[in-house]
mmCIF file of C-alpha atoms in Angstrom:
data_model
loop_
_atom_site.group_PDB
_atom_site.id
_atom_site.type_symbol
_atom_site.label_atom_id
_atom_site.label_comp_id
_atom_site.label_asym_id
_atom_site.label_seq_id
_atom_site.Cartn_x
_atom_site.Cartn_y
_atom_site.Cartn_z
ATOM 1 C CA UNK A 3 -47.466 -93.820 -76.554
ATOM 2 C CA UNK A 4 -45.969 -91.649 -79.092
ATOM 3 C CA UNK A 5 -49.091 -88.910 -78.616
ATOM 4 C CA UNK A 6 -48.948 -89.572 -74.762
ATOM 5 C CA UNK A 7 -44.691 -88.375 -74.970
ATOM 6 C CA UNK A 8 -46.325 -85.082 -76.951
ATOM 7 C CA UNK A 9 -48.603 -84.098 -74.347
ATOM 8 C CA UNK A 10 -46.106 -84.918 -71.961
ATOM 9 C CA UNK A 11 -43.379 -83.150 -73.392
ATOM 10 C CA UNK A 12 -45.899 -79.969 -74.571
ATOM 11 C CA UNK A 13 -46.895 -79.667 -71.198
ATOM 12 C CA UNK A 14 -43.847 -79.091 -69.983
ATOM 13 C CA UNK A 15 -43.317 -76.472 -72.834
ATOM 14 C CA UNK A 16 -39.994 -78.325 -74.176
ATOM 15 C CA UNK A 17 -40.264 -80.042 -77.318
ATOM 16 C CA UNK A 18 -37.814 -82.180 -79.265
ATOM 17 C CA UNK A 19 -35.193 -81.301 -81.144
ATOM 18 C CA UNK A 20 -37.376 -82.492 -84.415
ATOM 19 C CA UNK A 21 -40.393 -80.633 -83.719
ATOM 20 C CA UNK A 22 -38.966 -77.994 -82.905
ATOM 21 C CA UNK A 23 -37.163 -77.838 -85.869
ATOM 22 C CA UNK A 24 -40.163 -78.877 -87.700
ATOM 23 C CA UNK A 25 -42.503 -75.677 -85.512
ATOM 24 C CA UNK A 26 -39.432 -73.157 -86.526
ATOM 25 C CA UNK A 27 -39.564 -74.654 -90.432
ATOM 26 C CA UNK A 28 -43.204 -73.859 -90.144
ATOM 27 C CA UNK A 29 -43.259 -70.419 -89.335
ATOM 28 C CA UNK A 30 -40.122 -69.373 -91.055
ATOM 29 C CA UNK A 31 -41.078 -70.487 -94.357
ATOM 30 C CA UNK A 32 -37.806 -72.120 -94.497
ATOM 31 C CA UNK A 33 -35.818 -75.043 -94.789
ATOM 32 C CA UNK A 34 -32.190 -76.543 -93.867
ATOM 33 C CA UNK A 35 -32.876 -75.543 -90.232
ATOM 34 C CA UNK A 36 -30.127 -77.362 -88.376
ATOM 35 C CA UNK A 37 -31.127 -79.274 -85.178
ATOM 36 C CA UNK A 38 -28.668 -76.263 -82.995
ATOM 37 C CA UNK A 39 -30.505 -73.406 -84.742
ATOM 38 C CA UNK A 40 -34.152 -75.363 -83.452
ATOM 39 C CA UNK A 41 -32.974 -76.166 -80.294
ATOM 40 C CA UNK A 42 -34.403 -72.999 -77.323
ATOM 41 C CA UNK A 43 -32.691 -72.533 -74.361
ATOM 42 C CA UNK A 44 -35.667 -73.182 -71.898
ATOM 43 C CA UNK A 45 -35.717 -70.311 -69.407
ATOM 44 C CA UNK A 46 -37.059 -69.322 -66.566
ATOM 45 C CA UNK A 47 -37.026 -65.648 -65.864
ATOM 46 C CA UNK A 48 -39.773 -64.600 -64.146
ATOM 47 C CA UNK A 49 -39.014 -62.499 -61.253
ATOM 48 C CA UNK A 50 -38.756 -63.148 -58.003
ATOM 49 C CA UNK A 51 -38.695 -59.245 -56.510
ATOM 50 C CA UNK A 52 -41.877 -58.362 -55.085
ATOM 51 C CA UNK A 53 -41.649 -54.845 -55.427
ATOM 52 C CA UNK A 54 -43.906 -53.730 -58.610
ATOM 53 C CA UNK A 55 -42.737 -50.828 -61.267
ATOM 54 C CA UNK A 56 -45.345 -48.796 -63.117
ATOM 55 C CA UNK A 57 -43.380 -48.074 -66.351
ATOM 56 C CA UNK A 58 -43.492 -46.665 -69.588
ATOM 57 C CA UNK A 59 -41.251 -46.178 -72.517
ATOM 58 C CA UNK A 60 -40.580 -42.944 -74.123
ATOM 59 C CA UNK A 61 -38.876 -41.396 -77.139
ATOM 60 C CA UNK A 62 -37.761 -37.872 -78.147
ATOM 61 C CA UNK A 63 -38.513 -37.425 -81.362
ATOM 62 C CA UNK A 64 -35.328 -35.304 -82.893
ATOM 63 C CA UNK A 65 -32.311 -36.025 -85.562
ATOM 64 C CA UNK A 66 -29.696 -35.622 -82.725
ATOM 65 C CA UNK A 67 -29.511 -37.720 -79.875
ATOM 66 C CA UNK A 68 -30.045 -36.429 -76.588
ATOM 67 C CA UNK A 69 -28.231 -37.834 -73.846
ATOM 68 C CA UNK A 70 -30.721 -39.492 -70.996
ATOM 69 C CA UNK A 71 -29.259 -36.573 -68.477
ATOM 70 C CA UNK A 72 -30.645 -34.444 -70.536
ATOM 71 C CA UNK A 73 -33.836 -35.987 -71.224
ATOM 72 C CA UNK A 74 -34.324 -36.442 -67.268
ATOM 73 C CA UNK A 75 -34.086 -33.305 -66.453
ATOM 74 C CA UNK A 76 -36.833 -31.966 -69.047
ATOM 75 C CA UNK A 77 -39.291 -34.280 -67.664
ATOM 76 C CA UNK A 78 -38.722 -34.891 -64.407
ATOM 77 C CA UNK A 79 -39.810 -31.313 -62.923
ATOM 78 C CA UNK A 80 -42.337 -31.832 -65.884
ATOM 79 C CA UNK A 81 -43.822 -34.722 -64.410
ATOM 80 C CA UNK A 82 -43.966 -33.377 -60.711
ATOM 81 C CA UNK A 83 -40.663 -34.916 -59.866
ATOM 82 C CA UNK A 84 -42.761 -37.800 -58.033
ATOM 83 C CA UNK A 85 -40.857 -39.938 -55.470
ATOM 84 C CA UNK A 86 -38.951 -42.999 -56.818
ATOM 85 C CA UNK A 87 -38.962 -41.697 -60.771
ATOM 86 C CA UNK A 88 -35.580 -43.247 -62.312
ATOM 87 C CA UNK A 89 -34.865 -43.020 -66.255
ATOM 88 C CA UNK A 90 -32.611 -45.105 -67.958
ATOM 89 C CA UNK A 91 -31.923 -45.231 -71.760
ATOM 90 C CA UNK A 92 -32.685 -47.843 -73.909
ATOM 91 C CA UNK A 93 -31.800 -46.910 -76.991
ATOM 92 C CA UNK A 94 -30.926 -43.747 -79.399
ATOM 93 C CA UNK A 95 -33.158 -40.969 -77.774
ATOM 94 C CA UNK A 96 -35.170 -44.076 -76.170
ATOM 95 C CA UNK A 97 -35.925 -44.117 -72.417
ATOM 96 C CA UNK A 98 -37.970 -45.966 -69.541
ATOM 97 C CA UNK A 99 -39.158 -43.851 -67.095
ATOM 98 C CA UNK A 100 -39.716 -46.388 -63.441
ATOM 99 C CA UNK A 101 -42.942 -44.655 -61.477
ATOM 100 C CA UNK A 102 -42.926 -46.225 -57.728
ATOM 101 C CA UNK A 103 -47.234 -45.923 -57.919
ATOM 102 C CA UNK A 104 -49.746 -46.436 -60.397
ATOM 103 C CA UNK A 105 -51.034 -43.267 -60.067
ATOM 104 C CA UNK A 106 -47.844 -41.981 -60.905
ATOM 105 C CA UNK A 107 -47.263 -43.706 -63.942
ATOM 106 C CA UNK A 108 -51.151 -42.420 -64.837
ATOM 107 C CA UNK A 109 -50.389 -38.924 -64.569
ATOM 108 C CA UNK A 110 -47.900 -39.083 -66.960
ATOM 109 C CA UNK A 111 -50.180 -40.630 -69.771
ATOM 110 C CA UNK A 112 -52.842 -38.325 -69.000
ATOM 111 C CA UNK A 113 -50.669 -35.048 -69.322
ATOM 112 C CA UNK A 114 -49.163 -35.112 -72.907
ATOM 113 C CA UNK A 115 -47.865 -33.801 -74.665
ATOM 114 C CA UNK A 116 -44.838 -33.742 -73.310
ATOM 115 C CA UNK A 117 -41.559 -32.560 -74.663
ATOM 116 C CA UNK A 118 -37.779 -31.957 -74.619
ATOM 117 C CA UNK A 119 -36.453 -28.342 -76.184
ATOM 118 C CA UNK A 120 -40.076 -28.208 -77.973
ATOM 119 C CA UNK A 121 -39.076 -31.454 -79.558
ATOM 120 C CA UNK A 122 -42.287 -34.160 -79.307
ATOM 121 C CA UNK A 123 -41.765 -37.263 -76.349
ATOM 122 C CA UNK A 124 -43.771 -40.240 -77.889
ATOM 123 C CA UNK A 125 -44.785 -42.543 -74.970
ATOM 124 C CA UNK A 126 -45.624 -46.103 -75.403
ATOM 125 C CA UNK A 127 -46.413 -48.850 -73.248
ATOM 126 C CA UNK A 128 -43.584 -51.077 -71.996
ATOM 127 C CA UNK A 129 -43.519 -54.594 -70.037
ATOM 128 C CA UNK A 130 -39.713 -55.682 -69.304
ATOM 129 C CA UNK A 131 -40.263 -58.771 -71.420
ATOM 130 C CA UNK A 132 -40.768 -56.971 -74.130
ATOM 131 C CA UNK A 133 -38.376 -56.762 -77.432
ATOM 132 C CA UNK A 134 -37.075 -53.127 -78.223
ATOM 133 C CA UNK A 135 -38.953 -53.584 -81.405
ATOM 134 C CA UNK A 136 -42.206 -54.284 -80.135
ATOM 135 C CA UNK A 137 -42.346 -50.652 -78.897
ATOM 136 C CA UNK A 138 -44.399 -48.789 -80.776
ATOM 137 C CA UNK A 139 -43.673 -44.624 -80.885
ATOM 138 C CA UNK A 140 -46.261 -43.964 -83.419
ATOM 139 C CA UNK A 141 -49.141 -42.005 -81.333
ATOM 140 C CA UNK A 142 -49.306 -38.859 -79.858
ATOM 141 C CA UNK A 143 -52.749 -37.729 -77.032
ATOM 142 C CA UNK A 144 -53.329 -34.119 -77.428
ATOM 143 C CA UNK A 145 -56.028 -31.944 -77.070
ATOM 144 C CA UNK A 146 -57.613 -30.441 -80.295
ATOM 145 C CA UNK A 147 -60.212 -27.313 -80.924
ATOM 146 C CA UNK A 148 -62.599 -27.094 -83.594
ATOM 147 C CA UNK A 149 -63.143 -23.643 -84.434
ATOM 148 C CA UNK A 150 -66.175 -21.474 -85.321
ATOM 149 C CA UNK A 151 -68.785 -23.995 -85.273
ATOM 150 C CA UNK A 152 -72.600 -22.750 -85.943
ATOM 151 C CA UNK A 153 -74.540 -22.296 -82.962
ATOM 152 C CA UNK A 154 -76.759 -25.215 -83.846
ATOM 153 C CA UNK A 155 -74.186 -27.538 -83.602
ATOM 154 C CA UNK A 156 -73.147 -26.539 -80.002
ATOM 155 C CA UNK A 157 -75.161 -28.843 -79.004
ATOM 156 C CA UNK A 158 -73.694 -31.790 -76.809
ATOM 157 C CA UNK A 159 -75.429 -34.189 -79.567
ATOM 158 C CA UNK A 160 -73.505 -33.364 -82.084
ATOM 159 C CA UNK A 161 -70.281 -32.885 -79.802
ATOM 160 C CA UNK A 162 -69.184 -36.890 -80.264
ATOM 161 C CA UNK A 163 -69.555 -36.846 -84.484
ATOM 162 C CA UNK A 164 -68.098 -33.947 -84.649
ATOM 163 C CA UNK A 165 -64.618 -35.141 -82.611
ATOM 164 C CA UNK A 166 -64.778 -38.400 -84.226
ATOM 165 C CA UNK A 167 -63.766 -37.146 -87.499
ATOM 166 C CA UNK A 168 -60.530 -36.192 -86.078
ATOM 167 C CA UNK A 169 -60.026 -39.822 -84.041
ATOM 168 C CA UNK A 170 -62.960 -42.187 -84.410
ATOM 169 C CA UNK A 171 -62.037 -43.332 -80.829
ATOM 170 C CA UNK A 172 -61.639 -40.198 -79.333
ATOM 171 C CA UNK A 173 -61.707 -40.400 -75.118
ATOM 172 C CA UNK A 174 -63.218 -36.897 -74.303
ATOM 173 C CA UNK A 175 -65.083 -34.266 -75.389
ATOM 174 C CA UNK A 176 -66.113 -30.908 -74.046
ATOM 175 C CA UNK A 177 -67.549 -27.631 -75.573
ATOM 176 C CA UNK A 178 -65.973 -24.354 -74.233
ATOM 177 C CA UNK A 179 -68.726 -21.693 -74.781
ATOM 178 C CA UNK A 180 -66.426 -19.012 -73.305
ATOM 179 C CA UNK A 181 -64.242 -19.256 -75.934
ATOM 180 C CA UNK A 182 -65.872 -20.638 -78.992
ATOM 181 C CA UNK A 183 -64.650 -23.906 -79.403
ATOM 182 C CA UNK A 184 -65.291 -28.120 -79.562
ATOM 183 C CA UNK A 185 -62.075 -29.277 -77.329
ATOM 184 C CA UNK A 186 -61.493 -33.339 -77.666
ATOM 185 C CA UNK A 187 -58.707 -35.216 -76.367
ATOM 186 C CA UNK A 188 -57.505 -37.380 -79.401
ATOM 187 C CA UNK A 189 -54.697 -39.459 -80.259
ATOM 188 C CA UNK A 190 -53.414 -38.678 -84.028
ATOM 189 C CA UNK A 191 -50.473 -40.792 -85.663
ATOM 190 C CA UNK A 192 -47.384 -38.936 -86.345
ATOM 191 C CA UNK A 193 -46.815 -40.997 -89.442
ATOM 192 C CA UNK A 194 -49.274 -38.934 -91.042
ATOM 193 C CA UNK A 195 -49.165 -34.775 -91.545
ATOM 194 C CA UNK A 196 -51.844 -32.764 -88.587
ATOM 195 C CA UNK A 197 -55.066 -31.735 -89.779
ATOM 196 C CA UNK A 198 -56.080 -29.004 -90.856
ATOM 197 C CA UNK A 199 -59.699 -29.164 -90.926
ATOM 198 C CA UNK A 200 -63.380 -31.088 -90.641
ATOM 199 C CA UNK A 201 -65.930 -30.344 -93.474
ATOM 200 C CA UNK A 202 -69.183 -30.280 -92.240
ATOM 201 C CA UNK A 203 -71.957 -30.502 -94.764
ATOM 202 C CA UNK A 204 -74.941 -28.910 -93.119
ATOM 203 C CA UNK A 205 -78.872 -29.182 -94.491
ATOM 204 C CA UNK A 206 -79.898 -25.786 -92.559
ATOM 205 C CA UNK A 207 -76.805 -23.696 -94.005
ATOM 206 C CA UNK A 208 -77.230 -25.640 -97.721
ATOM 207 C CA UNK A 209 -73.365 -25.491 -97.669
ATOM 208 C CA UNK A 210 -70.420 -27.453 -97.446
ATOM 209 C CA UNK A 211 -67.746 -25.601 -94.850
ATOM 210 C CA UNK A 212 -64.951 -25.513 -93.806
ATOM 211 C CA UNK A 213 -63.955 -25.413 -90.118
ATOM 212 C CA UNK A 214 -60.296 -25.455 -88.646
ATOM 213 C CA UNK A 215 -58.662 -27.455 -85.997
ATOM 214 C CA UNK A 216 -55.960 -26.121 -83.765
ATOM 215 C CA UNK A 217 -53.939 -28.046 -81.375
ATOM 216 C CA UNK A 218 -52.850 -27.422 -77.857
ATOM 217 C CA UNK A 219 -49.322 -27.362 -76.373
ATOM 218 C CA UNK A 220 -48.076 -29.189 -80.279
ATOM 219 C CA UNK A 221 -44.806 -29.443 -80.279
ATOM 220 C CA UNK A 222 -42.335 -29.106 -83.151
ATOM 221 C CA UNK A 223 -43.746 -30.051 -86.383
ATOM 222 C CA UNK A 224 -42.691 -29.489 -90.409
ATOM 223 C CA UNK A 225 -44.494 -26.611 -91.952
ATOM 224 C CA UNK A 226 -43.732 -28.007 -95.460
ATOM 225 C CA UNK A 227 -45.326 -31.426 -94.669
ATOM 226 C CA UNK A 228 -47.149 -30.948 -91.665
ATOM 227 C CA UNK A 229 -45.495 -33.821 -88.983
ATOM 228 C CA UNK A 230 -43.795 -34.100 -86.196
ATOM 229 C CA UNK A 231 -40.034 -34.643 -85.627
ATOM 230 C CA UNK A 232 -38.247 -32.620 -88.323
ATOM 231 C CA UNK A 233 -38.201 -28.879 -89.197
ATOM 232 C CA UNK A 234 -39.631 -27.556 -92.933
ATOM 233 C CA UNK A 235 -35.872 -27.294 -93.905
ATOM 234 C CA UNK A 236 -34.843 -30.714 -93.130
ATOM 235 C CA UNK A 237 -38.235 -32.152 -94.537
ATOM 236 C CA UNK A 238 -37.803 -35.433 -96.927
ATOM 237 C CA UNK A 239 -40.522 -34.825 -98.487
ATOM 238 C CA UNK A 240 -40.992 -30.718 -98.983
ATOM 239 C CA UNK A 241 -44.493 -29.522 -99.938
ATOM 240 C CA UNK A 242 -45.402 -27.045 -102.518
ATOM 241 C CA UNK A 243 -45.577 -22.728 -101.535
ATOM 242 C CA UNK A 244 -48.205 -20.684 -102.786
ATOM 243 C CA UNK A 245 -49.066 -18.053 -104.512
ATOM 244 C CA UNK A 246 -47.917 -16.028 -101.416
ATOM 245 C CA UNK A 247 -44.860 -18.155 -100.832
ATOM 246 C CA UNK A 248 -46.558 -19.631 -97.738
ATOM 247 C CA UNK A 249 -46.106 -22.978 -96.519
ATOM 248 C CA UNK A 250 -49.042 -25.655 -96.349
ATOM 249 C CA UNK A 251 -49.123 -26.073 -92.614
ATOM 250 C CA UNK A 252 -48.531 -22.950 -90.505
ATOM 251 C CA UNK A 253 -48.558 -21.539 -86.791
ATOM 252 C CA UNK A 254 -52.320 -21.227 -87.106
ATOM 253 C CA UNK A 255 -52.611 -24.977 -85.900
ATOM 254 C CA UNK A 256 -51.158 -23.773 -83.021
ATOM 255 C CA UNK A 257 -53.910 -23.109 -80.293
ATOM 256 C CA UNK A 258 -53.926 -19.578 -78.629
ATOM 257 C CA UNK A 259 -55.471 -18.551 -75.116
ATOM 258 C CA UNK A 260 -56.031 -15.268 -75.941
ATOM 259 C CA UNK A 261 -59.471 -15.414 -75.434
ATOM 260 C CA UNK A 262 -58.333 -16.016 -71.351
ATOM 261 C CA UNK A 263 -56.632 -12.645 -71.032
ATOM 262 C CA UNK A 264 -58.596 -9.791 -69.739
ATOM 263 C CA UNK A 265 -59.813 -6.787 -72.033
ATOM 264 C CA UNK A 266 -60.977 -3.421 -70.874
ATOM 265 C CA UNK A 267 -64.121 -2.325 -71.657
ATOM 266 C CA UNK A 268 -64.486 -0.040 -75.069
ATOM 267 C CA UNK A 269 -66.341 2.785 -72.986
ATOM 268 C CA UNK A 270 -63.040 3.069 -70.960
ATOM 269 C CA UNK A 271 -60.901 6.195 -71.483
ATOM 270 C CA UNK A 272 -57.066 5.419 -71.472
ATOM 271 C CA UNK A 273 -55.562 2.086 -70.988
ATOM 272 C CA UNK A 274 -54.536 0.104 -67.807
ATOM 273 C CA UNK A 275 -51.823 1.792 -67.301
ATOM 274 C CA UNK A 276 -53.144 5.391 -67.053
ATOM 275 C CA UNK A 277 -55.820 4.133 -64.688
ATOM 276 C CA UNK A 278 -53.766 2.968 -62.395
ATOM 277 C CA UNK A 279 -51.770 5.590 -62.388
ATOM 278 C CA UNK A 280 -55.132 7.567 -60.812
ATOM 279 C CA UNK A 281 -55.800 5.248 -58.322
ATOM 280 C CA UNK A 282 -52.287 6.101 -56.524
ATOM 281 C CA UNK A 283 -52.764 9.763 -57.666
ATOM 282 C CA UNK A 284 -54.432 11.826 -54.581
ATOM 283 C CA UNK A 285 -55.844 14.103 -56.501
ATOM 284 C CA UNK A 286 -57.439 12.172 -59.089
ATOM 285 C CA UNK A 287 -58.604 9.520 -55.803
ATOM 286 C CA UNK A 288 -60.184 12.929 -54.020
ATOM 287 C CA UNK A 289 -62.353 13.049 -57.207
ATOM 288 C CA UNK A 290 -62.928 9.401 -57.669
ATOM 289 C CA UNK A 291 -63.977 9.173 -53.701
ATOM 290 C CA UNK A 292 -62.439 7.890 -51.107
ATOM 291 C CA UNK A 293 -60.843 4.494 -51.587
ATOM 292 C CA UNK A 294 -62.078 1.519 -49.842
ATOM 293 C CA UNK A 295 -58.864 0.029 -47.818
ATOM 294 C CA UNK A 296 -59.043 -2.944 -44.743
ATOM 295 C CA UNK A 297 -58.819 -1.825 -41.189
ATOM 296 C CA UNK A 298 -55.157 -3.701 -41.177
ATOM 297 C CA UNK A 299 -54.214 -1.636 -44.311
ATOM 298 C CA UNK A 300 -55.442 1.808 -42.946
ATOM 299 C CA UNK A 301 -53.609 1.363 -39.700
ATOM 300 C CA UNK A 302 -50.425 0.617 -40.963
ATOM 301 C CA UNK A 303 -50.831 4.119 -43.152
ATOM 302 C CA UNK A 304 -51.624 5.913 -39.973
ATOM 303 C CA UNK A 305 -48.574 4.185 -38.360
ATOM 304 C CA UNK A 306 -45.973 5.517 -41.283
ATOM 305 C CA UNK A 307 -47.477 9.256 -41.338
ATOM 306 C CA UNK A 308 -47.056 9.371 -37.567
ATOM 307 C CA UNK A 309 -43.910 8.023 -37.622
ATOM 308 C CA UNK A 310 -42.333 10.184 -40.558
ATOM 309 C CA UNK A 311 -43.709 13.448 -38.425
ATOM 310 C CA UNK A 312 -42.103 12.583 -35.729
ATOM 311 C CA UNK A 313 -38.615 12.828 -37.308
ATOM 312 C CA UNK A 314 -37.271 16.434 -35.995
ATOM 313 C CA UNK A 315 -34.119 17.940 -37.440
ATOM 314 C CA UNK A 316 -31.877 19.835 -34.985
ATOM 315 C CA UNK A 317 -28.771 21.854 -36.154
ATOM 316 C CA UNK A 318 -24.956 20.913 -34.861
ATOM 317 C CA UNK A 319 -23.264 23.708 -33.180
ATOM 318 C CA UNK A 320 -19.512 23.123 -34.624
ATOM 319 C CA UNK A 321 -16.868 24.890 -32.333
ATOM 320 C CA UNK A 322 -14.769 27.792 -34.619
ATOM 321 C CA UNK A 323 -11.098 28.384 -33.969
ATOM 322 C CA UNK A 324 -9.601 31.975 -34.982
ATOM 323 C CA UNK A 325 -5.850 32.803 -34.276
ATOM 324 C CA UNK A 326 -5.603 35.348 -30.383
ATOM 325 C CA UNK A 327 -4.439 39.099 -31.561
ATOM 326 C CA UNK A 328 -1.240 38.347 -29.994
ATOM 327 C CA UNK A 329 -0.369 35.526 -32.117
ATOM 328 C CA UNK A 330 0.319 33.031 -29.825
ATOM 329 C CA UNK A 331 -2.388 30.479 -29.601
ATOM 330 C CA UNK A 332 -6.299 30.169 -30.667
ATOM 331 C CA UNK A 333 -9.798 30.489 -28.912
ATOM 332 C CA UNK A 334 -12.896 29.261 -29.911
ATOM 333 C CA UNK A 335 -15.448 31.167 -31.528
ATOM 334 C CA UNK A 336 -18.903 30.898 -30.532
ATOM 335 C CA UNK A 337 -22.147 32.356 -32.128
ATOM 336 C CA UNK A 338 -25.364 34.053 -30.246
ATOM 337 C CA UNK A 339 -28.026 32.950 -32.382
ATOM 338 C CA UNK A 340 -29.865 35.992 -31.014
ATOM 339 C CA UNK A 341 -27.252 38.426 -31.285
ATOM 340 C CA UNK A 342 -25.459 37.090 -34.254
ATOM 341 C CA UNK A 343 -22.169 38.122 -32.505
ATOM 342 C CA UNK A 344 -18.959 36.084 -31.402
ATOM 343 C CA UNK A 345 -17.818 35.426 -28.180
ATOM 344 C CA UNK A 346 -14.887 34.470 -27.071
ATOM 345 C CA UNK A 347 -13.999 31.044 -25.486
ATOM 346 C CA UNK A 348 -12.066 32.070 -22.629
ATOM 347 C CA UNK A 349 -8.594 31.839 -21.505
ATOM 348 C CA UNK A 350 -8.811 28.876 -20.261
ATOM 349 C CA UNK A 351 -9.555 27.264 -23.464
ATOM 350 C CA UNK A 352 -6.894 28.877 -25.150
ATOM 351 C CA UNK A 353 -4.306 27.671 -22.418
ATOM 352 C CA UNK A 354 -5.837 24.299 -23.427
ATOM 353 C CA UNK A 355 -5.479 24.502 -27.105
ATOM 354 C CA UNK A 356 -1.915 25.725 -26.546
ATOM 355 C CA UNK A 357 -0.795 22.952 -24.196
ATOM 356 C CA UNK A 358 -2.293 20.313 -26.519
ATOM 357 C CA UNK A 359 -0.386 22.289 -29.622
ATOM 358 C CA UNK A 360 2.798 21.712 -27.879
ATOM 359 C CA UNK A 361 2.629 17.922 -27.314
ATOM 360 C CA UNK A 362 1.731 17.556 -31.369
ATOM 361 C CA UNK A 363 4.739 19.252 -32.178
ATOM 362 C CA UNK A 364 8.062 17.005 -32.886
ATOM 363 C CA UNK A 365 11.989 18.104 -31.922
ATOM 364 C CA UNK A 366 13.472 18.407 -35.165
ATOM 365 C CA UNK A 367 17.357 16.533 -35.160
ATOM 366 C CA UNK A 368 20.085 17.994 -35.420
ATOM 367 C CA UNK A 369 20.721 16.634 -38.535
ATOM 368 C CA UNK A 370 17.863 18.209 -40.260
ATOM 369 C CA UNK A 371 18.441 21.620 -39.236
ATOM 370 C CA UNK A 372 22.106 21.663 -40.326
ATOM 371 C CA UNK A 373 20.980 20.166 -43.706
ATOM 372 C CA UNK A 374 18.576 23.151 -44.057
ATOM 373 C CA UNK A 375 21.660 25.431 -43.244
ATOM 374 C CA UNK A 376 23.165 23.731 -45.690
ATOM 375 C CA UNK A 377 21.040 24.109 -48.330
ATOM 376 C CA UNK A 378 20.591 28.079 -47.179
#
């Protein structure tokens, strides 16, 4: 009876107050459990909303805290600013970013680094039954280079050992002959400083080398101890300057694209600039040749010369007014282009000019005229 209450009262997934006590004695290590501090509150909190959330937890990893405003509006035109993305804050620079799809939610992981002012976002997965301290911000995807690798070990067979000395369970790996380099995505822990380097001990070059790593789009790290979070002058545990008062870690784990940006050829005379500065000259062009433009392009030229030729210039005759030999009025003066001599306007005009003088003109008060006697 007593084993068929157990499986009863197991099955169920309550126990009694003793073994329960007795179970929470067990795995405490301790005693003097009273029967309040044994006894669960049996819940059930599953839920019942059928809409599904793709989530994932996030954290910025800085000394200040970062309000979740702030933190949204980093990533969310980051992340594509997908429909239905909502951030809330769990904790001191903590988040939980909501995804309404999968795919979403996918993107996300597959795109770190991420970060906020330069500062590292550590993601981590996240189930809403979890505790905050089961979230684990300890591991950061990223994609690394190893640099300057022989020829003979270009080859995709060596490609995987290579990569796996950086993350033994690296995802992907790649070789970019363009620019010279092994690229694998690999997950590092930020508990531990970047590094630097993979020695390679090779039978054909009878030497042990050296060969650097570089990593793309790294965020913030500690030059004096080489991870992330902190700069080199708030570092707890400062490394040691050389001879040359340089740091251990540097810039030069930072990867560069220089090798995408186009480079004129050394047979060239004069840079960029100059040549382009021939191409729109006419008289270099008329020695180059003539340049090679679309029909659309060449028309619209021939509509802007005919347009600017057909812009004529005409000169305004403006009327001149010179006082009449008797004193009395004005005419207008007019020129004879051909005769450079003036004629006069006629006395009707001046009539004209006299009658509309006369209107202008004001009675004066008496009051004005005696003040000017006045003052005579």
């Amino acid at each position: 009876m007593t084993s068929s209450g157990s499986s009863t009262e197991k099955a169920h997934g309550a126990l009694s107050p003793r073994a329960a006590r007795a179970k929470l004695e067990e795995e405490l290590g301790r005693l003097d459990i009273t029967d309040e501090e044994a006894t669960p509150l049996v819940t059930d909190d599953r839920d019942d909303d059928p809409t599904q959330k793709w989530s994932l937890a996030g954290k910025v990893l800085h000394r200040s805290a970062f309000h979740i405003q702030t933190i949204a509006s980093a990533l969310r035109p980051a992340w594509g600013n997908p429909r239905g993305l909502m951030f809330r804050s769990v904790g001191v620079n903590m988040f939980v970013a909501d995804s309404a799809t999968k795919r979403d939610r996918d993107r996300v992981w597959d795109g770190s680094p991420w970060h906020v002012s330069n500062n590292a976002v550590i993601l981590s997965e996240f189930e809403d039954y979890m505790q905050p301290s089961e979230l684990k911000f300890d591991r950061l995807s990223l994609w690394a280079r190893i640099m300057n690798l022989p020829f003979n070990l270009r080859d995709k067979k060596w490609w995987l050992p290579i990569a796996q000395q950086i993350d033994k369970k690296v995802k992907e790996v790649q070789f970019n002959h363009v620019g010279g380099f092994l690229r694998a995505w690999v997950t590092i822990d930020i508990a531990n400083p970047l590094r630097r380097w993979v020695l390679i001990d090779s039978a054909k070059r009878k030497s042990v080398d050296l060969y650097e790593i570089q990593y793309e789009h790294v965020p913030h790290f500690c030059f004096s101890c080489g991870r992330l979070g902190h700069p080199d002058t708030m570092c707890p545990n400062p490394g040691n300057k050389d001879e040359n008062g340089k740091l251990p870690f540097g810039k030069g784990l930072r990867a560069s694209d220089d090798w995408k940006r186009p480079s004129f050829s050394e047979g060239s005379t004069g840079s960029g600039h100059n040549r382009k500065a021939e191409t729109r000259s006419s008289s270099n062009a008329a020695n180059a040749g003539t340049e090679a433009t679309s029909p659309l392009k060449k028309n619209q030229n021939v509509k802007h010369k005919a347009e600017a030729q057909q812009k004529v210039y005409r000169r305004v005759e403006v009327p001149l007014l010179q006082n009449t030999p008797d004193g009395k009025g004005m005419s207008v003066v007019q020129y004879d282009d051909s005769a450079k001599v003036a004629v006069d306007g006629g006395a009707g005009f001046l009539e004209e000019v006299e009658e509309r003088d006369a209107k202008k003109k004001k009675p004066t008060s008496t009051n004005s005229d005696s003040s000017a006697a006045a003052a005579l």
